[in-house]
Structures are given as C-alpha cells and as structure tokens.
Coordinates of C-alpha atoms and ligand atoms in Angstrom, one line a residue:
X2 CA 106.5 104.5 137.4
X3 CA 103.2 102.8 136.5
X4 CA 102.1 101.9 133.0
X5 CA 99.9 104.4 131.3
X6 CA 97.0 103.5 129.0
X7 CA 97.4 104.4 125.3
X8 CA 95.0 107.3 125.8
X9 CA 96.7 108.6 128.9
X10 CA 100.1 108.5 127.1
X11 CA 98.6 110.4 124.1
X12 CA 97.1 113.0 126.4
X13 CA 100.4 113.4 128.2
X14 CA 102.2 113.9 124.9
X15 CA 99.6 116.4 123.6
X16 CA 100.4 118.7 126.6
X17 CA 103.8 119.3 125.0
X18 CA 103.0 118.9 121.3
X19 CA 101.7 122.3 120.5
X20 CA 100.9 124.0 117.2
X21 CA 104.0 125.3 115.5
X22 CA 104.5 128.8 113.9
X23 CA 103.1 130.0 110.6
X24 CA 104.9 130.3 107.3
X25 CA 103.9 131.5 103.9
X26 CA 104.0 129.0 101.0
X27 CA 103.0 129.1 97.3
X28 CA 99.8 127.3 96.3
X29 CA 101.8 124.8 94.3
X30 CA 103.7 123.7 97.4
X31 CA 100.7 123.6 99.8
X32 CA 99.2 120.1 99.3
X33 CA 98.8 118.4 102.7
X34 CA 99.5 121.5 104.7
X35 CA 97.0 123.1 107.1
X36 CA 95.7 126.6 106.6
X37 CA 96.6 129.0 109.3
X38 CA 94.2 131.7 108.1
X39 CA 90.6 132.1 107.1
X40 CA 90.2 132.3 103.3
X41 CA 87.4 134.6 101.9
X42 CA 85.9 134.8 98.5
X43 CA 87.3 137.7 96.6
X44 CA 84.2 138.1 94.4
X45 CA 80.8 136.5 93.7
X46 CA 81.1 133.1 92.0
X47 CA 79.6 133.0 89.5
X48 CA 79.8 136.7 89.0
X49 CA 76.5 136.8 87.2
X50 CA 73.7 134.4 86.3
X51 CA 75.3 131.9 83.9
X52 CA 74.1 129.1 81.7
X53 CA 74.7 125.6 83.0
X54 CA 74.3 124.1 79.5
X55 CA 75.1 124.6 75.9
X56 CA 71.6 125.6 74.5
X57 CA 69.3 128.6 74.2
X58 CA 68.4 131.3 76.7
X59 CA 64.8 132.1 76.4
X60 CA 61.6 133.3 78.1
X61 CA 59.6 130.6 79.8
X62 CA 56.4 132.4 78.8
X63 CA 57.2 131.7 75.1
X64 CA 56.9 127.9 75.7
X65 CA 53.1 127.8 76.3
X66 CA 52.8 125.9 73.0
X67 CA 55.3 123.1 72.2
X68 CA 57.0 122.9 69.8
X69 CA 57.7 126.6 69.7
X70 CA 59.8 128.5 67.1
X71 CA 61.9 131.4 68.3
X72 CA 64.3 133.7 66.5
X73 CA 67.9 133.5 67.6
X74 CA 69.1 137.1 68.1
X75 CA 72.6 136.6 69.5
X76 CA 75.3 134.0 70.0
X77 CA 76.9 134.2 73.5
X78 CA 80.1 132.3 74.1
X79 CA 81.7 131.7 77.4
X80 CA 83.7 134.8 78.1
X81 CA 81.4 137.1 76.1
X82 CA 79.0 139.6 77.6
X83 CA 75.5 139.7 75.9
X84 CA 74.6 142.9 74.2
X85 CA 70.9 142.3 73.4
X86 CA 67.8 141.8 75.5
X87 CA 65.7 138.8 74.8
X88 CA 62.2 139.8 73.9
X89 CA 58.9 137.9 73.2
X90 CA 59.5 135.2 70.6
X91 CA 63.3 135.6 70.8
X92 CA 66.2 133.6 72.3
X93 CA 70.0 133.7 72.3
X94 CA 72.3 130.8 71.6
X95 CA 74.4 130.3 74.8
X96 CA 77.3 128.2 75.9
X97 CA 78.0 126.7 79.3
X98 CA 79.3 129.4 81.7
X99 CA 78.2 132.3 79.5
X100 CA 76.1 135.1 81.1
X101 CA 72.4 134.8 80.7
X102 CA 71.1 137.8 78.7
X103 CA 68.6 140.4 80.0
X104 CA 65.0 139.3 79.4
X105 CA 65.8 135.5 79.4
X106 CA 64.6 133.6 82.5
X107 CA 65.5 130.0 81.5
X108 CA 68.0 128.0 79.5
X109 CA 67.1 124.9 77.4
X110 CA 69.7 122.5 76.4
X111 CA 70.6 122.1 72.8
X112 CA 69.5 118.4 72.8
X113 CA 65.9 119.6 73.3
X114 CA 65.9 121.8 70.2
X115 CA 66.2 121.7 66.4
X116 CA 67.7 124.3 64.1
X117 CA 65.0 125.9 61.9
X118 CA 65.6 128.1 58.8
X119 CA 66.5 131.8 58.8
X120 CA 68.1 132.0 62.2
X121 CA 65.2 130.3 64.0
X122 CA 65.2 127.4 66.4
X123 CA 62.5 125.0 67.3
X124 CA 62.0 124.2 71.0
X125 CA 60.7 120.7 71.6
X126 CA 60.2 120.8 75.3
X127 CA 59.0 123.2 77.9
X128 CA 61.3 124.2 80.8
X129 CA 60.5 125.9 84.1
X130 CA 61.5 129.4 85.0
X131 CA 65.2 129.4 86.1
X132 CA 65.9 126.1 84.3
X133 CA 69.7 125.5 83.9
X134 CA 70.7 128.9 85.2
X135 CA 73.5 129.0 87.8
X136 CA 72.6 132.0 89.9
X137 CA 75.0 134.8 90.8
X138 CA 77.0 133.8 93.9
X139 CA 75.6 130.3 94.0
X140 CA 79.1 128.9 94.5
X141 CA 80.4 131.6 96.8
X142 CA 79.6 135.2 97.9
X143 CA 82.1 137.9 97.9
X144 CA 83.7 138.2 101.4
X145 CA 82.3 134.9 102.7
X146 CA 84.8 132.7 104.5
X147 CA 85.1 129.7 102.2
X148 CA 87.9 127.9 104.0
X149 CA 88.4 128.2 107.8
X150 CA 91.8 128.2 109.5
X151 CA 92.6 124.6 110.4
X152 CA 91.5 123.2 107.0
X153 CA 93.7 120.5 105.6
X154 CA 94.8 121.3 102.0
X155 CA 93.5 118.6 99.7
X156 CA 93.2 118.8 95.9
X157 CA 89.6 120.1 96.3
X158 CA 90.8 122.8 98.7
X159 CA 93.5 123.8 96.2
X160 CA 90.8 124.2 93.6
X161 CA 89.0 126.7 96.0
X162 CA 92.2 128.5 96.8
X163 CA 92.8 129.0 93.1
X164 CA 89.2 130.1 92.6
X165 CA 89.7 132.9 95.1
X166 CA 93.2 133.7 93.6
X167 CA 95.1 132.8 96.7
X168 CA 98.6 132.2 95.2
X169 CA 100.4 132.6 98.6
X170 CA 99.0 131.2 101.8
X171 CA 99.8 131.0 105.4
X172 CA 100.1 127.4 106.8
X173 CA 101.4 125.9 109.9
X174 CA 105.0 124.9 109.9
X175 CA 106.1 121.3 109.8
X176 CA 108.3 120.1 112.7
X177 CA 111.9 119.3 112.0
X178 CA 112.4 115.7 113.0
X179 CA 115.5 113.6 113.4
X180 CA 115.8 109.9 113.5
X181 CA 118.5 108.0 115.4
X182 CA 118.9 104.2 115.6
X183 CA 120.8 102.6 118.5
X184 CA 122.5 99.3 118.9
X185 CA 125.9 97.6 118.5
X186 CA 124.2 94.9 116.4
X187 CA 123.0 97.3 113.7
X188 CA 124.3 97.5 110.2
X189 CA 123.9 100.7 108.2
X190 CA 122.7 100.8 104.6
X191 CA 126.1 101.6 103.3
X192 CA 128.0 99.0 105.3
X193 CA 128.8 95.6 103.9
X194 CA 126.5 92.7 104.8
X195 CA 127.6 91.0 108.0
X196 CA 125.8 87.8 109.0
X197 CA 126.2 88.6 112.6
X198 CA 124.5 92.0 112.3
X199 CA 120.9 93.2 112.0
X200 CA 120.2 95.7 109.2
X201 CA 118.9 99.1 110.5
X202 CA 115.4 99.0 109.1
X203 CA 113.8 101.2 111.7
X204 CA 115.5 104.4 110.5
X205 CA 114.0 103.8 107.0
X206 CA 110.5 102.7 108.2
X207 CA 110.3 105.7 110.4
X208 CA 111.6 107.9 107.6
X209 CA 108.7 106.7 105.4
X210 CA 106.1 107.1 108.2
X211 CA 107.3 110.7 108.5
X212 CA 107.2 111.2 104.7
X213 CA 103.7 109.9 104.7
X214 CA 102.9 112.8 107.0
X215 CA 104.6 115.3 104.8
X216 CA 107.8 115.6 106.9
X217 CA 111.3 115.0 105.4
X218 CA 113.4 113.9 108.4
X219 CA 117.1 114.1 109.1
X220 CA 118.7 110.7 109.3
X221 CA 121.2 110.7 112.0
X222 CA 122.3 107.1 111.4
X223 CA 123.3 104.6 114.1
X224 CA 124.8 105.1 117.6
X225 CA 126.5 102.3 119.3
X226 CA 125.5 101.2 122.8
X227 CA 128.2 103.4 124.3
X228 CA 127.3 106.2 126.6
X229 CA 129.8 108.7 125.1
X230 CA 128.9 107.9 121.5
X231 CA 125.2 107.9 122.3
X232 CA 125.5 111.3 124.1
X233 CA 127.1 112.8 121.1
X234 CA 124.4 111.6 118.7
X235 CA 121.6 112.5 121.1
X236 CA 122.9 116.0 121.6
X237 CA 122.8 116.5 117.8
X238 CA 119.3 115.1 117.7
X239 CA 118.1 117.3 120.5
X240 CA 118.6 120.3 118.2
X241 CA 115.6 119.3 116.3
X242 CA 112.0 119.9 117.2
X243 CA 111.4 116.2 117.6
X244 CA 113.9 113.4 118.1
X245 CA 112.9 109.8 117.4
X246 CA 115.3 107.2 118.8
X247 CA 114.7 103.5 118.2
X248 CA 116.1 100.9 120.5
X249 CA 118.0 101.2 123.8
X250 CA 115.1 102.5 125.9
X251 CA 114.3 99.2 127.6
X252 CA 115.6 97.8 130.9
X253 CA 118.7 95.9 129.5
X254 CA 122.0 96.8 131.1
X255 CA 123.2 98.3 127.8
X256 CA 120.0 100.3 127.3
X257 CA 121.7 103.7 127.9
X258 CA 119.3 105.9 126.0
X259 CA 117.1 107.1 128.9
X260 CA 119.9 107.9 131.4
X261 CA 122.0 109.5 128.7
X262 CA 119.2 111.7 127.4
X263 CA 118.2 112.7 130.9
X264 CA 121.7 113.8 131.6
X265 CA 121.4 116.0 128.5
X266 CA 118.4 117.8 130.1
X267 CA 115.4 115.9 128.9
X268 CA 112.7 115.5 131.4
X269 CA 111.2 112.0 131.1
X270 CA 107.4 112.0 131.3
X271 CA 106.8 108.3 131.0
X272 CA 108.5 105.2 129.7
X273 CA 105.9 102.5 130.0
X274 CA 102.6 102.1 128.2
X275 CA 100.3 99.2 128.7
X276 CA 100.2 98.1 125.1
X277 CA 101.3 95.4 122.8
X278 CA 103.4 95.6 120.7
X279 CA 105.1 98.7 122.0
X280 CA 106.1 98.9 125.6
X281 CA 108.6 100.3 126.5
X282 CA 107.9 103.6 124.9
X283 CA 109.8 106.6 126.5
X284 CA 108.6 110.1 126.1
X285 CA 110.4 113.2 127.4
X286 CA 110.7 116.9 126.8
X287 CA 113.5 119.4 126.6
X288 CA 112.8 122.9 127.7
X289 CA 115.2 125.1 125.7
X290 CA 116.3 128.6 126.5
X291 CA 118.8 129.3 123.8
X292 CA 118.0 130.1 120.2
X293 CA 119.5 128.1 117.4
X294 CA 118.9 129.2 113.9
X295 CA 117.4 126.6 111.6
X296 CA 120.4 126.9 109.3
X297 CA 122.8 125.8 112.0
X298 CA 120.6 122.8 112.7
X299 CA 120.5 121.8 109.1
X300 CA 124.3 122.0 108.7
X301 CA 124.6 119.8 111.8
X302 CA 122.2 117.3 110.4
X303 CA 124.2 117.1 107.1
X304 CA 127.4 116.5 109.0
X305 CA 125.7 113.9 111.2
X306 CA 124.1 111.9 108.4
X307 CA 126.1 108.8 107.7
X308 CA 124.7 107.9 104.4
X309 CA 125.8 109.9 101.4
X310 CA 122.4 110.0 99.8
X311 CA 121.0 111.5 103.0
X312 CA 123.8 114.0 103.2
X313 CA 123.1 115.2 99.6
X314 CA 119.4 115.4 100.3
X315 CA 119.8 117.4 103.5
X316 CA 122.4 119.7 101.9
X317 CA 120.0 120.3 99.0
X318 CA 117.2 121.2 101.4
X319 CA 119.2 123.7 103.3
X320 CA 119.0 126.3 100.5
X321 CA 115.3 126.0 99.9
X322 CA 112.5 124.9 102.0
X323 CA 113.8 125.3 105.5
X324 CA 115.3 128.7 105.3
X325 CA 111.8 130.1 105.3
X326 CA 110.4 128.2 108.2
X327 CA 109.7 129.3 111.7
X328 CA 112.4 129.8 114.3
X329 CA 113.7 126.4 115.0
X330 CA 113.9 124.5 117.1
X331 CA 110.8 125.0 119.1
X332 CA 111.1 126.0 122.8
X333 CA 110.0 122.5 123.8
X334 CA 111.8 119.7 122.2
X335 CA 110.1 116.3 122.1
X336 CA 111.9 113.0 122.6
X337 CA 110.4 109.7 121.7
X338 CA 112.3 106.6 122.8
X339 CA 110.7 103.9 120.5
X340 CA 111.2 100.2 121.0
X341 CA 113.9 98.6 118.9
X342 CA 111.6 95.9 117.5
X343 CA 110.6 96.9 114.0
X344 CA 106.9 96.3 114.5
X345 CA 106.8 98.0 117.9
X346 CA 108.7 101.0 116.6
X347 CA 106.2 101.4 113.8
X348 CA 103.1 100.8 115.9
X349 CA 104.3 103.3 118.5
X350 CA 104.9 105.8 115.8
X351 CA 101.3 105.4 114.6
X352 CA 99.8 105.6 118.1
X353 CA 101.9 108.4 119.6
X354 CA 104.3 110.1 117.3
X355 CA 101.9 110.7 114.3
X356 CA 99.1 112.3 116.4
X357 CA 101.6 114.5 118.1
X358 CA 103.2 115.6 114.8
X359 CA 99.8 116.2 113.2
X360 CA 98.8 118.3 116.2
X361 CA 102.0 120.4 115.8
X362 CA 101.2 120.9 112.1
X363 CA 97.7 122.3 113.0
X364 CA 95.6 119.3 112.0
X365 CA 92.2 118.8 113.6
X366 CA 92.2 115.2 112.6
X367 CA 94.9 113.6 114.7
X368 CA 94.1 109.9 114.6
X369 CA 94.0 107.1 112.1
X370 CA 90.5 106.5 110.6
X371 CA 88.8 103.6 112.3
X372 CA 86.3 101.3 110.6
X373 CA 84.3 98.3 111.9
X374 CA 85.2 94.9 110.7
X375 CA 84.3 91.3 111.4
X376 CA 87.1 89.1 112.7
X377 CA 88.0 86.2 110.4
X378 CA 89.3 84.1 113.3
X379 CA 89.7 84.0 117.1
X380 CA 92.2 86.3 118.7
X381 CA 93.7 85.3 122.0
X382 CA 94.3 88.0 124.6
X383 CA 95.4 88.2 128.2
X384 CA 93.9 91.1 130.0
X385 CA 96.2 94.0 130.9
X386 CA 97.5 95.6 127.8
X387 CA 95.8 97.1 124.7
X388 CA 96.9 95.1 121.8
X389 CA 97.2 96.1 118.1
X390 CA 96.8 93.1 115.8
X391 CA 98.1 93.5 112.3
X392 CA 95.4 92.5 109.8
X393 CA 94.5 92.5 106.2
X394 CA 91.1 93.7 105.2
X395 CA 88.8 92.3 102.6
X396 CA 85.6 94.0 101.4
X397 CA 82.7 91.7 102.0
X398 CA 79.3 93.0 100.8
X399 CA 79.6 96.4 102.3
X400 CA 81.6 95.4 105.4
X401 CA 85.2 94.4 106.1
X402 CA 86.6 91.1 107.1
X403 CA 89.8 91.4 109.1
X404 CA 92.4 88.5 109.1
X405 CA 95.7 88.4 110.8
X406 CA 98.8 89.0 108.6
X407 CA 100.5 86.1 110.3
X408 CA 102.6 85.7 113.4
X409 CA 102.1 88.7 115.6
X410 CA 105.6 88.5 117.1
X411 CA 107.0 92.1 117.2
X412 CA 110.1 91.0 115.4
X413 CA 108.3 89.8 112.3
X414 CA 108.3 92.9 110.2
X415 CA 106.6 91.3 107.2
X416 CA 103.4 91.1 109.2
X417 CA 103.5 94.9 109.4
X418 CA 104.4 95.3 105.7
X419 CA 101.3 93.3 104.7
X420 CA 99.0 95.0 107.1
X421 CA 96.0 97.1 106.0
X422 CA 95.2 98.0 109.5
X423 CA 95.5 97.3 113.2
X424 CA 92.6 95.6 115.1
X425 CA 92.4 97.2 118.5
X426 CA 92.0 94.6 121.3
X427 CA 90.9 96.5 124.4
X428 CA 93.2 96.0 127.5
X429 CA 90.6 94.1 129.5
X430 CA 89.5 91.8 126.7
X431 CA 89.7 88.1 127.5
X432 CA 90.0 87.3 123.8
X433 CA 87.9 87.8 120.7
X434 CA 86.1 85.3 118.6
X435 CA 85.6 84.7 114.9
X436 CA 82.8 86.8 113.5
X437 CA 83.0 89.4 116.3
X438 CA 82.8 93.1 115.4
X439 CA 86.0 94.8 116.0
X440 CA 87.5 98.3 115.5
X441 CA 90.3 98.6 112.9
X442 CA 92.7 101.5 112.5
X443 CA 93.5 101.9 108.8
X444 CA 97.1 102.2 107.8
X445 CA 98.7 103.9 104.8
X446 CA 97.9 102.3 101.5
X447 CA 94.2 101.6 102.3
X448 CA 92.6 104.4 100.4
X449 CA 92.6 102.4 97.2
X450 CA 91.2 99.0 96.5
X451 CA 91.4 96.2 93.9
X452 CA 87.8 96.4 92.5
X453 CA 85.6 99.4 91.7
X454 CA 83.4 98.5 94.6
X455 CA 80.1 99.9 93.4
X456 CA 77.2 99.1 91.1
X457 CA 75.9 101.6 88.6
Ligands
LIG520 P1 116.2 97.1 121.9 O1 114.9 97.9 122.1 O2 117.4 98.0 121.7 O3 116.4 96.2 123.0 O4 116.0 96.3 120.6 C1 115.1 95.3 120.5 C2 115.2 94.5 119.2 O5 115.0 95.3 118.1 C3 116.6 93.9 119.0 O6 116.5 92.6 118.6 C4 117.2 94.7 118.0 O7 118.1 94.0 117.2 C5 116.0 95.2 117.2 N1 116.4 96.5 116.6 C6 116.8 97.5 117.4 N2 117.0 98.6 116.6 C7 116.7 98.2 115.3 C8 116.8 98.9 114.1 N3 117.2 100.2 113.9 N4 116.4 98.2 113.0 C9 116.0 96.9 113.1 N5 115.9 96.2 114.2 C10 116.3 96.9 115.3
LIG521 MG1 119.4 97.8 121.6

C-alpha cells in the first residue's frame, strides 16, 4: 500500500465520517453543539420603535430654534406602554428600550438637555428625524431564519436562541469515542512507578483532545502486546462509534493491532501517510449489522475502565447524558490506529481524528484555523513527507513570529506541550529559511494572549 498525502488520507476518512443523528438538548447544555434545525424569530425584535437612549422623545419640528423649551407630558420607563401622544411643544421623558410614543419622531439623550421649572425641559441641541430610535424589527423580523442549521452554538448564538425563546433545541449527536493504549512497556496511572516502564500518557492527552472538542471519551486502559488480550480490548472498543488505539500499529513483530482488528471485521483503508511526525497511521471501518443499545455499550465501558475515577465518571454518565442520544453505535464504526509516540499520536489526532469527529458532529468548520507567520529560524526538510513543526508564536507588530519549541523528535512530548501551533512544511519543500512566510495551524490555548494587543 502506498503512502497517502495528508489531504488524501483526510478525504478517505471523510467518506466514512458522516453526520450523526439528532437529539434534543436544553439551551443550558448546548454550548459548542451544532444546530440541526433552522431557528426562526418568534416575533419582531424590537416589537415596536424603542428609544436607544435615556432622554426625551420629541418632535424634530420643535427644534427649529435652539435652545428649545418643551413641556414633559409623560414619563415612559422600559416595560411601560405610553398613553399620551406628543404634540407641538411637548415631549415625553423616556428610558432606553421604552416604546417611542405616538407623535414623537426623534429621541434626544438626557446629556443634551437641562431640566426647567414646572415640568419643562430645555433642549440644547438639534437632532435629526429618527435620532436614537431603534426601529421595529431592526434586530429581527418575525418568521425570519436567524440561525441556520449547521450553526455552531457560541455564547452569541445562545443569546439569540434565548431571544427567540428556544429553550429546547435539536443538535447533532456527539460520537461515542473509546481510547485504548497498547504496549507491554506501559504503566497505568494507578500502577506504582516502575523505572523500566513508560507511563501511559497518550490515553490522557487523547482524552483531553477529545474533551476540547466537547466529547467525553471512555478510557479503556492498556492492552498488552498479546493477540488474545488485545482482541478482547479491541472488541470492547469496537462497540463505540469511534475507537482510538495508540501504539502497536507499526511494522514491529509485536505490533499486533492491525491484524487483530482486521480479524474482528475492520476493513483497513490505509495505514501509511506521508507525514512527519505521524506515519504510520492506520484507519479502518467496521460495517455493523447488529444493533446495540447505548446503555449496553456504556456498561461495557465502565467494566472495561481500569482506573477507578474513570469508572465512576462513566457510571455517572450512564444515567444522564447518553440515554437520550441517538441509537449507538453508528452503522459504520471508525478505527484509528495512532502512532505510539506521544507527539505523533497528538498530531495525528489533530490532522485526522478531530476533523472527522467535527464532521460527525455537524460542524462546517472542520480544520484548525491557519495563520501566516514569519519563521524565526531555518527549518531543514528532506522532500517526501509533509512535516508539522511545533512552534511558539509571538505577536510582532501585527504579524506572528514562529519559533520551534525545541527538539522535534516525536518522543519529546514537552515540545508539544509548549506549542502554540504547527508550522506546515509542504512535502516537496527542500527546507525553509529564517524570515520566510509560513502557514501555521493554531492549537488549543491560542485564543488568548498576554497583552491587550490593540491601541485605543
Ligand atoms: P509503538 O507505536 O507501539 O511502536 O510505540 C512507539 C513508542 O511510543 C514507544 O517508544 C512507546 O513506548 C511509546 N508509546 C506507546 N504508547 C504510549 C502511550 N500510551 N503513552 C506514552 N508513550 C507511548
Ligand atoms: Mg508498542
């Protein structure tokens, strides 16, 4: 099997990573989900012409001479309906958001007025017709689609959903994902420290990458490099929509993951991608015929979890969130055999697993945001594989400076922990030079910065 490019591998995965079913969630639980329905305004907003300021509603025609003195005929608070009509020489005191009374055609803010004796007010400035009036339906018109299906639910979107009184909404389901680490050398979190072993960090880094996408995974623990033990764990993992296995997919004699999972019915689509770090990455699909209820899968995950905290967590979730979700697992199960090296595992997750999961959750934006940066130093590169270089980014007068986080060996996980992003070195590049413009994929933790970043 030849090596696929990153894009070819992504396209191959997308053929099988289809949008999941739809479930109903409460507004309070919907942040980060994707709307599976169009949302329409349920009334005009604002429902009538309202004042944009605390001030006076008046007739522009009365301001021919400035200052002008008008009689205040009514006091309209937000939530009140005016009862009087503003006539010549009259005005109404009005608060922000209160309905503009009949007869008035402009609002003047209180700062441009002075109180005068006997319920009068002096107007010190002229204003145009319509000044500081928010027109009926200016924000939204009754029946208009204000949010289309496919919209990601952000805090701003939640504000709109609340405006149209959408307390329950239909969103795409989240995939149920299981994580399994493999390797005789691995030491679990609840095992004593053994100097000859390697702590299983991949399970947790992958867990966090999933959590950052809004998915709470099942942690299936560690399987030894033994075909029978592996088969048992893989079988359990294949009852989820997506199974992530780290390690054991390479070409070593003890890399049993691929043959074992193929024996369990997974059809391998590819297992080599021309990238660095990252190859080998295996991807396969399981076409399912039987139906398993989501509850059965959850129970299984609880039993399978090694760590007591994970067990408690999964058990807790059984009763709540997942009972309401779509029929699980999906008819096509996805298997990702990620490289064992901690950096490779994380980079492969970013490039392949995350876009696939986002596609399943109904997102239109599948990829990490990319920005342009200047390289802070040369980058060596041998043509052949697309390389992802871990970098820190510094703001530099409106642009970014990208500098390596240190040694780029795929075993050095601190270089990933420090990274703001990944510089993409195209496969055919013969190396990049200091100062060159490069494309950087932003990683989690880059939405915020140290300084305020703007001048006022
Ligand atoms: P493998 O892909 O199984 O050949 O593993 C490659 C390297 O990654 C080995 O040095 C492993 O010790 C390391 N590795 C594999 N799995 C994990 C894991 N779950 N956590 C940390 N390192 C791992
Ligand atoms: Mg291994």
